[in-house]
Every structure is written in C-alpha cells, then in structure tokens.
PDB file of C-alpha atoms in Angstrom:
ATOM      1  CA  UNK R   1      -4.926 -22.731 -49.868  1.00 41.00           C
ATOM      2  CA  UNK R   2      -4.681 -25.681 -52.017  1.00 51.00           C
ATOM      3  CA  UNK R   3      -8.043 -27.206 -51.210  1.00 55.00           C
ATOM      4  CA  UNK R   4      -9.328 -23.660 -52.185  1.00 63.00           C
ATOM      5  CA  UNK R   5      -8.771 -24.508 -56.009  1.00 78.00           C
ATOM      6  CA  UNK R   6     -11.113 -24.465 -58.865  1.00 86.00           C
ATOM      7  CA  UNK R   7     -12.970 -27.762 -58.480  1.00 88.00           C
ATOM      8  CA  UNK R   8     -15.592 -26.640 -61.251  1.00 88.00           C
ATOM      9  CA  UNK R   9     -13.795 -28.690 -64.599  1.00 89.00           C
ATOM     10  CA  UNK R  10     -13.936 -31.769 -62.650  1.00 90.00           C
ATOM     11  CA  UNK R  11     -16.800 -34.351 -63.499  1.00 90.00           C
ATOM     12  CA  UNK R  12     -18.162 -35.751 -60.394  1.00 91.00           C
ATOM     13  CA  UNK R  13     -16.292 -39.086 -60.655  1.00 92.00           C
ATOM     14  CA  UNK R  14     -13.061 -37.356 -61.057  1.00 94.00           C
ATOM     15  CA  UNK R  15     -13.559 -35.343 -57.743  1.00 95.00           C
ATOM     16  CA  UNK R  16     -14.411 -38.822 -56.203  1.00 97.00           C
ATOM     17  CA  UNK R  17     -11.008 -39.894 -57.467  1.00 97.00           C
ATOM     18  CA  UNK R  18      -9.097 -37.024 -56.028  1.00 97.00           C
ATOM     19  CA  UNK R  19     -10.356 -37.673 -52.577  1.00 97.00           C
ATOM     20  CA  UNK R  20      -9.340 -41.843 -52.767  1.00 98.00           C
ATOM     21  CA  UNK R  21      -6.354 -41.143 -53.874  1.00 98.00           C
ATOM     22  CA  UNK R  22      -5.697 -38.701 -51.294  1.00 97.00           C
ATOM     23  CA  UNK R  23      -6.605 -41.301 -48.614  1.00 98.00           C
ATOM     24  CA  UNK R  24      -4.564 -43.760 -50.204  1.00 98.00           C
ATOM     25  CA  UNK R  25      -1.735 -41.428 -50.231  1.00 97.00           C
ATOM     26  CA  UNK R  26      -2.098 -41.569 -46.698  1.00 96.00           C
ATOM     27  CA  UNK R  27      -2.021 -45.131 -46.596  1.00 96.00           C
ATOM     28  CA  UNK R  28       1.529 -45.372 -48.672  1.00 97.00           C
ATOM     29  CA  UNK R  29      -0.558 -45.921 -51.441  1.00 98.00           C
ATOM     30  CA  UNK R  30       1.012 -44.665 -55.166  1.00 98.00           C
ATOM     31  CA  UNK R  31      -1.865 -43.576 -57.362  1.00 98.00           C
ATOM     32  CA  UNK R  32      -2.816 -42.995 -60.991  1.00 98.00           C
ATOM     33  CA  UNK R  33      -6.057 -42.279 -62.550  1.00 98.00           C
ATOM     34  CA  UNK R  34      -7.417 -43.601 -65.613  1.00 96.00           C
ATOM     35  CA  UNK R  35      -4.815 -45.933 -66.487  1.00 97.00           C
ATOM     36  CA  UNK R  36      -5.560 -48.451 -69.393  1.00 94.00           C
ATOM     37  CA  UNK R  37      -4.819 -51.995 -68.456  1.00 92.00           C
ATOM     38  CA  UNK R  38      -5.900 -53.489 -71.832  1.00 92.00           C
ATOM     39  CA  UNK R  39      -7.663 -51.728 -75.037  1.00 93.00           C
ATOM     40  CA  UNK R  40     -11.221 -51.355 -74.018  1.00 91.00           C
ATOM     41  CA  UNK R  41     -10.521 -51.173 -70.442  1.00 93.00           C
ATOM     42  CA  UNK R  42     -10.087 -47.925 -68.154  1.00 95.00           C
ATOM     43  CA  UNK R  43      -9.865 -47.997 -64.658  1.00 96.00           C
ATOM     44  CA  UNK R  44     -10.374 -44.722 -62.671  1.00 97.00           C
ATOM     45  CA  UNK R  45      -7.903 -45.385 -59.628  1.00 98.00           C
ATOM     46  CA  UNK R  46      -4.944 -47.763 -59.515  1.00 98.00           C
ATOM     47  CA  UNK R  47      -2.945 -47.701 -56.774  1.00 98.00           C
ATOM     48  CA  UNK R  48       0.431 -49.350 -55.953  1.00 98.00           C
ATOM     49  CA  UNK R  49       0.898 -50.409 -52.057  1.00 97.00           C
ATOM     50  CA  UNK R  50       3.645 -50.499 -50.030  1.00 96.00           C
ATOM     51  CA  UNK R  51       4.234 -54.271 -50.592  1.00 94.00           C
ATOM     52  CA  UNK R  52       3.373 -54.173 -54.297  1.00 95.00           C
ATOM     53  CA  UNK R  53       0.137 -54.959 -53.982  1.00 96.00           C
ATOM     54  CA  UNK R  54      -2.409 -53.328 -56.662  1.00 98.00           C
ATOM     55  CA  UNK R  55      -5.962 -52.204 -55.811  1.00 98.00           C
ATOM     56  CA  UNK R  56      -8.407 -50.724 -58.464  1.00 98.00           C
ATOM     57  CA  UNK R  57     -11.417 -48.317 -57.433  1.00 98.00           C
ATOM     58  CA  UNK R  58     -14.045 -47.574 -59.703  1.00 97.00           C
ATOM     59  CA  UNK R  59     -15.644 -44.422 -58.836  1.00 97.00           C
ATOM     60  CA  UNK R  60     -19.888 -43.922 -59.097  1.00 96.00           C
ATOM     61  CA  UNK R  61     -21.064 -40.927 -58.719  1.00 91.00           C
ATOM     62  CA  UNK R  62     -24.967 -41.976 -59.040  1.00 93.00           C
ATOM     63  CA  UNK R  63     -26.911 -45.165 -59.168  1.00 93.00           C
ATOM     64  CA  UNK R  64     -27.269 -44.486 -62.607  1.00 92.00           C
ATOM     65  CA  UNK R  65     -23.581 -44.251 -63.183  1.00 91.00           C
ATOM     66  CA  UNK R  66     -23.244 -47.874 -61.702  1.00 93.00           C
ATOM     67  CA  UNK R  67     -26.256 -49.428 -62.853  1.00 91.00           C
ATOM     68  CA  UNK R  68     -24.633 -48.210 -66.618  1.00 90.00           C
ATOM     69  CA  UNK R  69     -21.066 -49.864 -65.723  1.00 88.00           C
ATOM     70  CA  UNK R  70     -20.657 -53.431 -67.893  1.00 86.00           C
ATOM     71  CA  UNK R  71     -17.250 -53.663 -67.506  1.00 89.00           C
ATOM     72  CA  UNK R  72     -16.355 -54.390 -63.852  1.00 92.00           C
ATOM     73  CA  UNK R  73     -15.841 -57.899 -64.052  1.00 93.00           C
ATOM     74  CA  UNK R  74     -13.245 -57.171 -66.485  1.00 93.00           C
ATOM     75  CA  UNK R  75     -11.051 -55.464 -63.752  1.00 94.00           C
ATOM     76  CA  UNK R  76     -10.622 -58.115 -61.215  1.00 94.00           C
ATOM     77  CA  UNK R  77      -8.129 -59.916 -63.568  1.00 94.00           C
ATOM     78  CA  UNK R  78      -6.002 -57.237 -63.022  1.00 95.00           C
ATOM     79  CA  UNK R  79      -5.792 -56.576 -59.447  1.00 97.00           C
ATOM     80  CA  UNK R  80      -5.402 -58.168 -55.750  1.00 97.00           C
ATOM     81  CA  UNK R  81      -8.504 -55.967 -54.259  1.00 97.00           C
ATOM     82  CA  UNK R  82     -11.300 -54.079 -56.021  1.00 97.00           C
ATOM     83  CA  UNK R  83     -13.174 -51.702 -54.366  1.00 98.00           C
ATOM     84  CA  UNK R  84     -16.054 -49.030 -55.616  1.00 98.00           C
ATOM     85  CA  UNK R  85     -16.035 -45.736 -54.236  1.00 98.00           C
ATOM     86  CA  UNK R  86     -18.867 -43.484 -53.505  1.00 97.00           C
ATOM     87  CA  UNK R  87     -20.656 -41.023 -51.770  1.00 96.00           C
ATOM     88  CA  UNK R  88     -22.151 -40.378 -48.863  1.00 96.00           C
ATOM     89  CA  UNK R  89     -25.538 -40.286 -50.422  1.00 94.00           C
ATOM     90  CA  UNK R  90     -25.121 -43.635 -52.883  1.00 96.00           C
ATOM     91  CA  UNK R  91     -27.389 -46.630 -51.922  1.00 94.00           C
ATOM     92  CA  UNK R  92     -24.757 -49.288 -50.865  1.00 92.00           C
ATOM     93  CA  UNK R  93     -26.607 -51.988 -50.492  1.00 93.00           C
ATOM     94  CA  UNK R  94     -26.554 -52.353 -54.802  1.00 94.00           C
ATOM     95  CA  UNK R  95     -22.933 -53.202 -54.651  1.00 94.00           C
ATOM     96  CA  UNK R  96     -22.099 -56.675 -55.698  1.00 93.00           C
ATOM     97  CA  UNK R  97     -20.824 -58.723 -52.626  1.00 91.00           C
ATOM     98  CA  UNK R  98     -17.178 -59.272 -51.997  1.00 91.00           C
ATOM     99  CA  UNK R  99     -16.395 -55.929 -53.158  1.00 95.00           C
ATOM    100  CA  UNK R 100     -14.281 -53.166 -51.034  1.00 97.00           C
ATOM    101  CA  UNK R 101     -16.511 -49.806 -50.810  1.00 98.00           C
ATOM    102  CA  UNK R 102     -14.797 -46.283 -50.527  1.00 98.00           C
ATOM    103  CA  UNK R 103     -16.745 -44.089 -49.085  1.00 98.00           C
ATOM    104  CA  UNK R 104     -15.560 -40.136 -49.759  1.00 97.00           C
ATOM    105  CA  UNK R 105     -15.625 -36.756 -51.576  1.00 96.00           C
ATOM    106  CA  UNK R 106     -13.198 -34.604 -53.413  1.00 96.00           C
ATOM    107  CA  UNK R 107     -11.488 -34.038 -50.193  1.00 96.00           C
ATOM    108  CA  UNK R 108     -10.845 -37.440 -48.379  1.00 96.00           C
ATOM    109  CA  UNK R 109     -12.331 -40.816 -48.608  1.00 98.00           C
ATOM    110  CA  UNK R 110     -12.072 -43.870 -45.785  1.00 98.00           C
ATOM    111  CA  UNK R 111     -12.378 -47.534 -46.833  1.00 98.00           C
ATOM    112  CA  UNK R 112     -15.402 -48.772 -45.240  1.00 97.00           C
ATOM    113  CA  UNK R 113     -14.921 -52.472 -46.645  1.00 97.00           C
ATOM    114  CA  UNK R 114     -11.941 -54.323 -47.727  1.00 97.00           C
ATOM    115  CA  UNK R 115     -12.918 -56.552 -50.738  1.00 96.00           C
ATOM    116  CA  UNK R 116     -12.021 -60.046 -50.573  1.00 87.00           C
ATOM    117  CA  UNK R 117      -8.267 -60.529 -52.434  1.00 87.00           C
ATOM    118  CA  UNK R 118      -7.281 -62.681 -55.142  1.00 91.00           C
ATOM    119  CA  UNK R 119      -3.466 -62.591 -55.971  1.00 93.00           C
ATOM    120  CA  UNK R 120      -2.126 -61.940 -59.348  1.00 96.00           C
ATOM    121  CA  UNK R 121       0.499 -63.802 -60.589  1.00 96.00           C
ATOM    122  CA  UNK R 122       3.852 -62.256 -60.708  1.00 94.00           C
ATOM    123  CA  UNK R 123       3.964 -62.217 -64.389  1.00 94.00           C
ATOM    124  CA  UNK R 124       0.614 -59.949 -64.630  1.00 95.00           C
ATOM    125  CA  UNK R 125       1.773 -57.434 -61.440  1.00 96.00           C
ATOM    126  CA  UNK R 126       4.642 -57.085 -63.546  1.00 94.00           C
ATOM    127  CA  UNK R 127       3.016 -56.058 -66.379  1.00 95.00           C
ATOM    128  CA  UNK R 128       1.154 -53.793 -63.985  1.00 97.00           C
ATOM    129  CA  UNK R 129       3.788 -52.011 -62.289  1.00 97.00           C
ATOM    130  CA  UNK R 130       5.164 -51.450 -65.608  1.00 97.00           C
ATOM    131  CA  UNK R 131       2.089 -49.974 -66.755  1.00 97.00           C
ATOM    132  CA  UNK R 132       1.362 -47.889 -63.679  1.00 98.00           C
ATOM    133  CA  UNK R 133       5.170 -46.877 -64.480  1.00 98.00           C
ATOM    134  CA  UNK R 134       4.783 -45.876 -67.729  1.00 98.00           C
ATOM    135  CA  UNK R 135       1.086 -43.942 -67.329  1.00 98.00           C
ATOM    136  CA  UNK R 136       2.453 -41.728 -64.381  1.00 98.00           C
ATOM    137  CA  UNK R 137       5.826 -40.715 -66.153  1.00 98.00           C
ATOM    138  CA  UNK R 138       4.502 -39.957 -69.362  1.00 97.00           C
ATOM    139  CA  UNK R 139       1.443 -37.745 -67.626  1.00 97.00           C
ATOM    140  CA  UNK R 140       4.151 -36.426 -65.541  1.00 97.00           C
ATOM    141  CA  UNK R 141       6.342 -35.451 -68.274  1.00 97.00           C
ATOM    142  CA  UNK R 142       3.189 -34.033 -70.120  1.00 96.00           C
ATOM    143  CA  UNK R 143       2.333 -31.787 -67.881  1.00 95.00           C
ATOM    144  CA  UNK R 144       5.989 -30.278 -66.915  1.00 93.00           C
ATOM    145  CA  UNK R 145       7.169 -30.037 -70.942  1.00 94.00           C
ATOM    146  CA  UNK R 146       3.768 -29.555 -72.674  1.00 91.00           C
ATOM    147  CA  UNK R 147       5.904 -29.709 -76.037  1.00 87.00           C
ATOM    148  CA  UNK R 148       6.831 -33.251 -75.135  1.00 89.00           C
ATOM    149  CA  UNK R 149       6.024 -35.626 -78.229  1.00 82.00           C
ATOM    150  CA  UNK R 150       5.415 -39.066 -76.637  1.00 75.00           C
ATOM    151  CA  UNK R 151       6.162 -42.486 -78.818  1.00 69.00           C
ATOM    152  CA  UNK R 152       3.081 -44.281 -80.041  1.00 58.00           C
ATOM    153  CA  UNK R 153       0.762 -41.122 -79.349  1.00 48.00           C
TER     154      UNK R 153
ATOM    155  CA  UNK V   1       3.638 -22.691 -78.898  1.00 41.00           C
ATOM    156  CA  UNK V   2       4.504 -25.171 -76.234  1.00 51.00           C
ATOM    157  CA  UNK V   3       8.057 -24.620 -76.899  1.00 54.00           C
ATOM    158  CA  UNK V   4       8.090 -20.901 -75.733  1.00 63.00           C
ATOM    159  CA  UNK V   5       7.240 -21.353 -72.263  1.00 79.00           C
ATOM    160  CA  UNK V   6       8.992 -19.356 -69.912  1.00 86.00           C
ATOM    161  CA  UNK V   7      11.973 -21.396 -69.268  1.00 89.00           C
ATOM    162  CA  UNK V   8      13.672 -18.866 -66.784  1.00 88.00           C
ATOM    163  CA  UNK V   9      13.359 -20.685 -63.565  1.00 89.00           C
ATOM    164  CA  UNK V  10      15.421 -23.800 -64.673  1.00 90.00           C
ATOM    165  CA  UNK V  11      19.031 -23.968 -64.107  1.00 90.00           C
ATOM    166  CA  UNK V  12      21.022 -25.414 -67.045  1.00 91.00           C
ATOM    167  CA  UNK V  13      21.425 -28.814 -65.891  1.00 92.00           C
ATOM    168  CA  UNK V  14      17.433 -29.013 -65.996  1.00 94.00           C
ATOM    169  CA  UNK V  15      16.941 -27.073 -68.625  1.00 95.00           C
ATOM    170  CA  UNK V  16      19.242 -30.141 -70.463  1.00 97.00           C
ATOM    171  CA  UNK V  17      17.490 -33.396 -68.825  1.00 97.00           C
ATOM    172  CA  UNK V  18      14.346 -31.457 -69.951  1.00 97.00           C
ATOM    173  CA  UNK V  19      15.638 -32.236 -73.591  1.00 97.00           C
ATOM    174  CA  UNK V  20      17.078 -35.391 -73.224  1.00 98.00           C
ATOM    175  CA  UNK V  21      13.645 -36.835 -71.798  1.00 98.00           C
ATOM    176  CA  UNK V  22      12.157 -35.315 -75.090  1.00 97.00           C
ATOM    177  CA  UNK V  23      14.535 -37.473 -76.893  1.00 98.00           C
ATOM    178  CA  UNK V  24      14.031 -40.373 -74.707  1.00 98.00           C
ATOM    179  CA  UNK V  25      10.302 -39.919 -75.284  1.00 97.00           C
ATOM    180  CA  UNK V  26      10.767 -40.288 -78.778  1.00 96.00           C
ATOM    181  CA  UNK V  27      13.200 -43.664 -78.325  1.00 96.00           C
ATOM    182  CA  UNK V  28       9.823 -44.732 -76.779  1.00 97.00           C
ATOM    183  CA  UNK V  29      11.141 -44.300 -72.822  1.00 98.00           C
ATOM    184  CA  UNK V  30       9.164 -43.166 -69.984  1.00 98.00           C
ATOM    185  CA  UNK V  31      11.303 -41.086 -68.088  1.00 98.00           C
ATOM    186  CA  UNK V  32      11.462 -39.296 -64.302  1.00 98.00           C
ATOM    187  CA  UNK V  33      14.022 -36.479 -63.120  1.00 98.00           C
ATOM    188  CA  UNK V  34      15.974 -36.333 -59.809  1.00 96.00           C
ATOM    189  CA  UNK V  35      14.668 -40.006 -58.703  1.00 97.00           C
ATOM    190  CA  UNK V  36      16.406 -41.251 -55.250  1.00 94.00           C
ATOM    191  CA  UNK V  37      17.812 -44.319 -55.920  1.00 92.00           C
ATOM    192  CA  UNK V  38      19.376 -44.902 -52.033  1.00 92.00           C
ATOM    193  CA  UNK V  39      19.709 -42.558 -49.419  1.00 93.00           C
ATOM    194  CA  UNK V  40      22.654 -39.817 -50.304  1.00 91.00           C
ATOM    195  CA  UNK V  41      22.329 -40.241 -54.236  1.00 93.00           C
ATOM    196  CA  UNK V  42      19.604 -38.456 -56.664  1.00 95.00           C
ATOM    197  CA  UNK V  43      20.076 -39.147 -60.302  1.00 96.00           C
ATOM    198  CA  UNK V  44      19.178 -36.830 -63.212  1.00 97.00           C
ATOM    199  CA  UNK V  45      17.248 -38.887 -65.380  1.00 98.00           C
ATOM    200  CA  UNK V  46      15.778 -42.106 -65.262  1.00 98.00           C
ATOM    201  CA  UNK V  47      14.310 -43.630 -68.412  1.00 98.00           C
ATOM    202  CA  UNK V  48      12.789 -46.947 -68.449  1.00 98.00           C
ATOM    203  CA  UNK V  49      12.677 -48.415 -71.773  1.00 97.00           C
ATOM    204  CA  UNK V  50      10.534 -50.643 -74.229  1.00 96.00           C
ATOM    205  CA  UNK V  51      12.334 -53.758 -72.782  1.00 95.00           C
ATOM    206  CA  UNK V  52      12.457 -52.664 -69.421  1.00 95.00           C
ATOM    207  CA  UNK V  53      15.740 -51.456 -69.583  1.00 96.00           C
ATOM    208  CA  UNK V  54      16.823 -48.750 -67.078  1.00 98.00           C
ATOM    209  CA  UNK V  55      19.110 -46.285 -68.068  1.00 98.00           C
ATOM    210  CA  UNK V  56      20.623 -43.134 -65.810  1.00 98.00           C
ATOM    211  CA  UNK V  57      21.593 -39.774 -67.216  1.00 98.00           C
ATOM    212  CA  UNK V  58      23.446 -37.218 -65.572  1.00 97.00           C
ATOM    213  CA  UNK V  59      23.578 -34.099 -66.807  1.00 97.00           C
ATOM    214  CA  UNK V  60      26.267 -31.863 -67.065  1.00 96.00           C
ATOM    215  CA  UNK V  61      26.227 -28.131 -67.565  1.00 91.00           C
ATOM    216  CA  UNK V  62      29.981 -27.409 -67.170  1.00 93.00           C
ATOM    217  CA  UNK V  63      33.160 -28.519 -66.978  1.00 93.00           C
ATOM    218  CA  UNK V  64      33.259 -27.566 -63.562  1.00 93.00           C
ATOM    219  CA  UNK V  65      29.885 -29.327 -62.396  1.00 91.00           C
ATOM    220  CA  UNK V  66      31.018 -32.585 -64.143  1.00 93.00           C
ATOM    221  CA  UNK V  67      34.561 -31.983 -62.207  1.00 92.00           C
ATOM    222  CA  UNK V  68      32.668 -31.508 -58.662  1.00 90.00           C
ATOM    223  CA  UNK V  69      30.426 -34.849 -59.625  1.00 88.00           C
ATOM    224  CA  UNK V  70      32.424 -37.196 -57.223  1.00 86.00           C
ATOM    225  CA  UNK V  71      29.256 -39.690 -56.783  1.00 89.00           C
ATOM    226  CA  UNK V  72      28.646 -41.256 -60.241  1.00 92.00           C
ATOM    227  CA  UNK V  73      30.153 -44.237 -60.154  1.00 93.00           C
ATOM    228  CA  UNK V  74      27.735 -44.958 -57.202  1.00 93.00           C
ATOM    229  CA  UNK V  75      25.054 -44.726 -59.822  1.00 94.00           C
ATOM    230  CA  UNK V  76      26.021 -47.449 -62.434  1.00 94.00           C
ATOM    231  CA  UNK V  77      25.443 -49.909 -60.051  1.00 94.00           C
ATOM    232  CA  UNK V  78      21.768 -48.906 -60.745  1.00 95.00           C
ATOM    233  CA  UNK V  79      21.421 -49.086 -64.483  1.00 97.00           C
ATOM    234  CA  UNK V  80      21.866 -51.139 -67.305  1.00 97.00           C
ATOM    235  CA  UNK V  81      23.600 -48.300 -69.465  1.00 97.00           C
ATOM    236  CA  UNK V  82      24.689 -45.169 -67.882  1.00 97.00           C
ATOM    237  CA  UNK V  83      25.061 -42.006 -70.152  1.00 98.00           C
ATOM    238  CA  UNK V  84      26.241 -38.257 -69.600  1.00 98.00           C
ATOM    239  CA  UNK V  85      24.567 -35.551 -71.243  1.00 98.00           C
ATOM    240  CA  UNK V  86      26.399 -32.197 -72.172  1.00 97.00           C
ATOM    241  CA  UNK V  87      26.175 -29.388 -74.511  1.00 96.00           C
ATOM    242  CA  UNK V  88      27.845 -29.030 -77.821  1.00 96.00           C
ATOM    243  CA  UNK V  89      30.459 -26.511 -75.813  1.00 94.00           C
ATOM    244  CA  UNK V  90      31.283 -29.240 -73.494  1.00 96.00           C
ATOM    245  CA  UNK V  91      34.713 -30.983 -73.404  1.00 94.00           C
ATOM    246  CA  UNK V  92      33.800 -34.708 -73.885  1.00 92.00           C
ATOM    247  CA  UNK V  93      37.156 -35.714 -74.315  1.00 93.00           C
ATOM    248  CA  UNK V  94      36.987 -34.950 -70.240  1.00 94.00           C
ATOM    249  CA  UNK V  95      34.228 -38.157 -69.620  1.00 94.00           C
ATOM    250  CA  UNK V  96      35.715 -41.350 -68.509  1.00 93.00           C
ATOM    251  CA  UNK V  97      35.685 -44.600 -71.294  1.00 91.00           C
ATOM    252  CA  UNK V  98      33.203 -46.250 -71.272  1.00 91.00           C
ATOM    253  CA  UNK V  99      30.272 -44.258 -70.316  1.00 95.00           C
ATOM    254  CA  UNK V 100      27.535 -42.972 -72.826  1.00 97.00           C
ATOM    255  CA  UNK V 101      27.184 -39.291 -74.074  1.00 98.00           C
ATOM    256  CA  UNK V 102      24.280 -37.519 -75.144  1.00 98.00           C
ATOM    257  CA  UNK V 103      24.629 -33.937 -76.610  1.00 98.00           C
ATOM    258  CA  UNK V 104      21.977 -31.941 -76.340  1.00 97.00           C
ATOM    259  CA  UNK V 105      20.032 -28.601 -75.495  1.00 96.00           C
ATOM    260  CA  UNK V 106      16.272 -27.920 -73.785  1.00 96.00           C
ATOM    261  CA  UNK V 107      14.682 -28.716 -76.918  1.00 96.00           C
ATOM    262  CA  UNK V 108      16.009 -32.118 -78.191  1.00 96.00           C
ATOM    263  CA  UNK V 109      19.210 -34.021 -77.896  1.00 98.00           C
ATOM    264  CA  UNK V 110      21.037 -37.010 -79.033  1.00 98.00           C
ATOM    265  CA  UNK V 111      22.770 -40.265 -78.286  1.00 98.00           C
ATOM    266  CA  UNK V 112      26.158 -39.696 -79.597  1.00 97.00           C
ATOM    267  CA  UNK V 113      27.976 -42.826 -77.660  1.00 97.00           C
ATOM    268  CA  UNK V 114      26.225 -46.042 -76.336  1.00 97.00           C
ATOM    269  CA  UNK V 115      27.744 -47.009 -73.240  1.00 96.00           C
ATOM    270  CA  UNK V 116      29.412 -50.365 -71.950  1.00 87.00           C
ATOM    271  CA  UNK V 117      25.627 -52.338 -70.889  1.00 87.00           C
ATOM    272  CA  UNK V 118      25.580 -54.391 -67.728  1.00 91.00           C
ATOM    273  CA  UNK V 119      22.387 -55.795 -66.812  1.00 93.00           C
ATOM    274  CA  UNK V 120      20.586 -55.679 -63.463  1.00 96.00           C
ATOM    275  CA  UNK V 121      20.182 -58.282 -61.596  1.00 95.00           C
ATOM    276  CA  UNK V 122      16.169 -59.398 -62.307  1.00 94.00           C
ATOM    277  CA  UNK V 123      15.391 -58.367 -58.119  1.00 94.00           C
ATOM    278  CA  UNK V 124      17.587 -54.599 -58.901  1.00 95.00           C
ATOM    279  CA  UNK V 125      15.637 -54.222 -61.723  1.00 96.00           C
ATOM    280  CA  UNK V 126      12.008 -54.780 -60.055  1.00 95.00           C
ATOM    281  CA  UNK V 127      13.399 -52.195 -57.082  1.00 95.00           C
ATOM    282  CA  UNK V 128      14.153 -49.707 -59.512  1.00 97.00           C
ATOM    283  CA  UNK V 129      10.929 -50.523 -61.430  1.00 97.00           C
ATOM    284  CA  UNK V 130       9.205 -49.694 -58.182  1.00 97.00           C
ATOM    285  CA  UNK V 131      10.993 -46.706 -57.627  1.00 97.00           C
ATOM    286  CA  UNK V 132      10.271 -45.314 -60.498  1.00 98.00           C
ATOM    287  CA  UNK V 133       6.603 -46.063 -60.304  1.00 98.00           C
ATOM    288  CA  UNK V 134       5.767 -44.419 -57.026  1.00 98.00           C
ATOM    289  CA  UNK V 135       8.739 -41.744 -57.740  1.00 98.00           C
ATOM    290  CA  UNK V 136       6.432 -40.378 -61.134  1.00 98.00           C
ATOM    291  CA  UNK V 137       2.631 -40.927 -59.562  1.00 98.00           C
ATOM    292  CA  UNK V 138       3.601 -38.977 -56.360  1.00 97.00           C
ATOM    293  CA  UNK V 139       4.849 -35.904 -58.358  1.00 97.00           C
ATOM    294  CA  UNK V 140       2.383 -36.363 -60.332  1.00 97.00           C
ATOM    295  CA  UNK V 141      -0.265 -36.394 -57.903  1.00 97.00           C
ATOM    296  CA  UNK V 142       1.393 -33.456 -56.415  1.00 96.00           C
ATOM    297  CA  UNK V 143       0.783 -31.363 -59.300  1.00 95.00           C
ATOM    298  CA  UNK V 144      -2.569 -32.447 -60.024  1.00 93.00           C
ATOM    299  CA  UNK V 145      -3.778 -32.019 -56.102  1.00 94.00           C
ATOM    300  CA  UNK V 146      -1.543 -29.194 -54.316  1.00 91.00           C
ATOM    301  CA  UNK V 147      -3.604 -30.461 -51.414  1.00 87.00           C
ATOM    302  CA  UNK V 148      -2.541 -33.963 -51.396  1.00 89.00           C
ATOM    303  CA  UNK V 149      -0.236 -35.302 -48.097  1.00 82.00           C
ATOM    304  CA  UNK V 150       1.973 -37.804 -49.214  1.00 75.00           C
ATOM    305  CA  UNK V 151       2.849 -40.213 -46.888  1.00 69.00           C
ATOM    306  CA  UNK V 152       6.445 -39.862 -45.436  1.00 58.00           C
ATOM    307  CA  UNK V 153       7.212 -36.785 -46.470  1.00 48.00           C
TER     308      UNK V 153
END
C-alpha cells in the first residue's frame, strides 16, 4: 500500500509537505517542494493552480521552527497567496494576520484559511512558471536517469 | 555506477529519448518525456530551453516505427524547432527536409542537423510552458508519493 511506505528519512516539515501537496493535488493544484525563487530564498511548497495562479506554503513543524523563520516576508513577492501549514497540535493564534493556514499531516492537509491575495505581475509569474518548470523537470529527470549531468550543477 | 542500471524494461525508443535528454541537459534544457500536447498526440521529448525555447523530439528506433509515424507534422505546430532522433544504423536520408536530427544512443547523443525554427506565437508558448510545468511536477510527485491522487486522472 503506498501510504504503507517508509516515512522514517523524512524530517517533520517534509512529511507536512507531502500531505499539502497531496491536498492540493486534489484541488488541481501542480506542486514542487523546495524550489529556489531567488539565491537565499527556499520555499517548501509551490504550487501552480488551475488558472495560473501561484501559492507558497511554508511548513512549521513546532513553534520553535516558526518563531526561528526570518525570511517569510521575503516570499510574498513571489506569490498571489501565502499560506503556513501546520499541525494539529501548533498554536495558531502566533500566525501573522492575513496569512492562509494549512492545517495537515503526512497524509492529507485542508486549508483552514485562505490568505488575503496580492497579484503578481505577469512578468514575475512568468519567471515563476518557468522556474516551477525547470525545478520539477530537472528533479524529474534526476530521479529516472540518476547518471543525468544537469547544466550549471 | 549510475550508468549501469538495469535498463531492461525500456523499449528502444525510450531507451534513446533517455539519451537525448542527457544531451539536452547538458545544452542547459529542462526536459519531460511523452508530454500531451492536445488530445490524440503525445510527443517524445520536450525540452524547454535557456531562452524559453520549446523544442519536440521524436524518437525513432526503426525504419519501420518512423514509417508508421503518420502524426508528426501535427506536432510542429507546437515547437519552435522540431528534431528526430535515431541511431547511427538509422537511414536519415529517409527524414523529410527540413526537420532536425539527433543521433544518438541511451547514454548521450548529438545534434547533427538544426532544423528550419518557427517561433510560437507568445500565448502557444505560455500553453506549452504550462504544460510542461504541471506535466513534470505531477510525475514527479507521483514518484516521490505512490500515494498521491492526482486530480483528473
């Protein structure tokens, strides 16, 4: 059964991931993890809607985990909704207003909040699509042809 | 060694797109196999390219599987350059002016002929950007998360 596999080399975030991008699968959502929007900058979920539109979720997987996190600001710029995801045990209430929450596990998620949305320019969701374009193919092609060398890495 | 994998299981017109996206890698393209461009047609490889070029590459195995290929001028409509790729046994006096040929094997391969470019249209070229996007993060997901439902499928 595939939700019978070996969850055990996954860091608690990255199981948090799984599970929002399986509900955002579900949504029509595309999804990529850890995808580098600029140098410095490393989101944990983008996702790619059904009308183009690009959400990023951060995923916490302790207070401590957020409360260490001094880069979130710098991830609006590059998305139309930004949400946080957590678990069931997290204390909400510390999450910066006008932010979308994510509540799930490494299983499923549900959105509990929708964030309120900016819109990017075309000229940046451009940039992003080609991103998100580039990240999943080369991963992709990684992982089917592990002798693939890749330009620029 | 990477390149001894057990490459038993792919039939000889993966086995070469397998080596042509290794080249294309190297060109500094991200590329995706057997992407659905419209209903009815599935190309061999898609690479997207450093300028956001698209390029389509069908591979051919045989004589005979290039001779049953009754679809690929459907495909150029798609693509800013559209190339075959063949092995070193193949017959390229057989491929039709103006196309682009690419010799190669599972390892590696070559551009031998650029083709005739056209250029997509700027709103083609965002659809196939799109396509391509959601095309390499669902496989991708799908190898990462056997458990993941995708939606519409």
């Amino acid at each position: 059964m595939p939700n019978d596999m070996d969850l055990s080399h996954f860091r608690p975030g990255q199981l948090l991931a799984r599970g929002v991008c399986r509900h955002l699968a579900a949504l029509g959502f595309a999804t990529v993890e850890e995808l580098v929007p600029r140098s410095g900058l490393r989101v944990d979920v983008m996702a790619l809607g059904p009308k183009d539109e690009i959400w990023i979720v951060e995923c916490k997987s302790s207070r401590a985990d957020f409360m260490g996190d001094a880069k979130w600001q710098g991830y609006l710029e590059w998305c139309d909704r930004y949400f946080w995801a957590v678990d069931t045990d997290f204390p909400a209430d510390l999450l910066p207003e006008g932010t979308g929450l994510i509540v799930g596990d490494a299983y499923d998620a549900e959105v509990l909040r929708m964030p309120d949305p900016t819109r990017l320019a075309g000229a940046r969701r451009r940039v992003m699509m080609r991103k998100f374009a580039v990240h999943a193919a080369r991963r992709l092609q990684a992982l089917r042809d592990p002798g693939v060398r890749l330009a620029g890495q």
